[in-house]
Amino acid sequence: MNKVILYCRPGFEKECAAEITEKATAHEVFGFARVKENCGYVMYECYQHEDADRLIKTLPFDTLVFARQWFVCGELLRDLPPEDRITPIVGMLTGAIERAGELRVEVPDTNESKELLKFCRKFTVPLRAALKENGILLPYEKASRPVVHVLFIAPGHCYVGYSYSNNHSPFYMGIPRLKFPSDAPSRSTLKLEEAFHVFIPADEWDERLASGMYAVDLGACPGGWTYQLVKRSMMVHAVDNGTMAQSLMDTGQVTHHAVDGFRFEPPRNNITWLVCDMVEKPARVANLMADWLVKGWCREVIFNLKLPMKKRYEEVTQNLALLSERLSENGINFEIRARQLYHDREEVTVHARRIWGAVPGRRDER
Ligand SMILES: C[S@@+](CC[C@H](N)C(=O)[O-])C[C@H]1O[C@@H](n2cnc3c(N)ncnc32)[C@H](O)[C@@H]1O
């Protein structure tokens, strides 16, 4: 198995390919990416056989922006016989992986694949039984073991392989399933909720998204992101010239500031979270986020970078580099991650946090 499949948002295959090529090469895994526009995945073919496994084991999945999921696989299985699709799949996995902890039968995230998804659900049951019988899957689900992936790209045609559970997306098809809360004022509430799921480990939510924390939401109206913060019992300064949903104002947890988000200064020094969904030039937003972190006005930020029509990968890398440089030159120890979330369209979401104290230039460990 010398290939790595990466799932992405349809339309962003070129960005996903540019990213994996650059990062795999920097990791000394040489190969080339195959791109078919709007198909929802990219194939990175390694020149050395064992390199595909090494890549998904050692390149941190969290560092990828445009990939939702990845797995190692071999050649496409074509024209599986309808009377026995299982034997070729078992054959492909035999010797490649054993005692895996889970099976995911998936499709690319395209409209054409929706029909196939129904088949995948049904097919999972007999395939799972066969994989267990052959020792490829453990008799019970185990989260710490590798995951077997079967990706159907058309009826009877699939890629088969595996990913490592400590270096992949924990979600089926790389997409957290979230339900739109009927009382939220806008659908973009799901963007911030997804960002929490992707960037904050579940066992750290109680500490890092704790009730009673103070947050600032720049470009807040009508309040989808503020809703998420309020739901976690935070106190929110919502900054926007627009109108906030009355239901949020009625909670007593929200203070609305009808001012420019680029000029707003926090009224208190105990802000934990800054979130920002202002539609603005990416570099302007990245600089603003750097200002807040450098001045110690907040501890963690989540913000969107709206992407241009062209050179989208370059735009993302430049802005992440700009943020890193600003924090580094101010002696701040930090962590930055970015991901094009399922609920993002022409944008990516970035999370950054200070790991050290709030005084610029001083490394006071917390
Ligand atoms: C995409 S909407 C935000 C949606 C919001 N996150 C939600 O979930 O409901 C962008 C908002 O940014 C606001 N905005 C744009 N530029 C701004 C600025 N300079 N200062 C404050 N708000 C700004 C707009 O008024 C608009 O309401």
GROMACS .gro file of C-alpha atoms and ligand atoms in nm, residues 185-192 217-227 239-244 257-263 275-280 284 304 306 347, ligand 1:
model
   69
  185PRO     CA    1  -2.995   3.276   1.590
  186SER     CA    2  -2.789   3.165   1.289
  187ARG     CA    3  -2.659   2.850   1.124
  188SER     CA    4  -2.302   2.967   1.165
  189THR     CA    5  -2.335   2.864   1.528
  190LEU     CA    6  -2.232   2.518   1.403
  191LYS     CA    7  -1.899   2.657   1.285
  192LEU     CA    8  -1.791   2.753   1.634
  217ASP     CA    9  -1.708   3.795   2.002
  218LEU     CA   10  -1.599   4.030   1.719
  219GLY     CA   11  -1.849   4.050   1.432
  220ALA     CA   12  -2.107   3.884   1.655
  221CYS     CA   13  -2.445   3.960   1.496
  222PRO     CA   14  -2.697   3.804   1.495
  223GLY     CA   15  -2.527   3.586   1.757
  224GLY     CA   16  -2.464   3.230   1.638
  225TRP     CA   17  -2.116   3.221   1.789
  226THR     CA   18  -2.222   3.412   2.101
  227TYR     CA   19  -2.494   3.147   2.143
  239VAL     CA   20  -1.906   4.352   1.920
  240ASP     CA   21  -2.090   4.446   1.601
  241ASN     CA   22  -2.290   4.737   1.458
  242GLY     CA   23  -2.575   4.501   1.375
  243THR     CA   24  -2.857   4.368   1.591
  244MET     CA   25  -2.810   4.085   1.838
  257HIS     CA   26  -2.102   4.697   2.189
  258ALA     CA   27  -2.207   4.860   1.860
  259VAL     CA   28  -1.852   4.959   1.761
  260ASP     CA   29  -1.577   4.867   1.516
  261GLY     CA   30  -1.418   4.533   1.607
  262PHE     CA   31  -1.077   4.661   1.499
  263ARG     CA   32  -1.091   4.940   1.757
  275VAL     CA   33  -1.371   3.468   1.875
  276CYS     CA   34  -1.393   3.655   1.546
  277ASP     CA   35  -1.611   3.601   1.241
  278MET     CA   36  -1.575   3.946   1.078
  279VAL     CA   37  -1.572   3.937   0.700
  280GLU     CA   38  -1.245   4.117   0.633
  284ARG     CA   39  -0.602   4.230   0.872
  304ASN     CA   40  -1.202   3.268   1.041
  306LYS     CA   41  -1.196   3.426   0.447
  347GLU     CA   42  -1.278   3.005   0.458
  367LIG     C1   43  -2.056   3.639   0.908
  367LIG     S1   44  -2.130   3.760   1.009
  367LIG     C2   45  -2.110   3.696   1.170
  367LIG     C3   46  -2.208   3.588   1.205
  367LIG     C4   47  -2.198   3.551   1.350
  367LIG     N1   48  -2.070   3.488   1.382
  367LIG     C5   49  -2.306   3.454   1.387
  367LIG     O1   50  -2.277   3.339   1.415
  367LIG     O2   51  -2.424   3.495   1.392
  367LIG     C6   52  -2.013   3.887   1.007
  367LIG     C7   53  -2.046   4.004   1.097
  367LIG     O3   54  -1.929   4.083   1.109
  367LIG     C8   55  -1.971   4.215   1.127
  367LIG     N2   56  -1.855   4.301   1.099
  367LIG     C9   57  -1.788   4.317   0.983
  367LIG     N3   58  -1.689   4.407   0.999
  367LIG    C10   59  -1.693   4.446   1.128
  367LIG    C11   60  -1.616   4.536   1.206
  367LIG     N4   61  -1.514   4.606   1.152
  367LIG     N5   62  -1.648   4.552   1.335
  367LIG    C12   63  -1.750   4.483   1.391
  367LIG     N6   64  -1.826   4.396   1.321
  367LIG    C13   65  -1.798   4.379   1.192
  367LIG    C14   66  -2.087   4.232   1.033
  367LIG     O4   67  -2.171   4.339   1.078
  367LIG    C15   68  -2.156   4.096   1.045
  367LIG     O5   69  -2.263   4.101   1.138
   0.00000   0.00000   0.00000
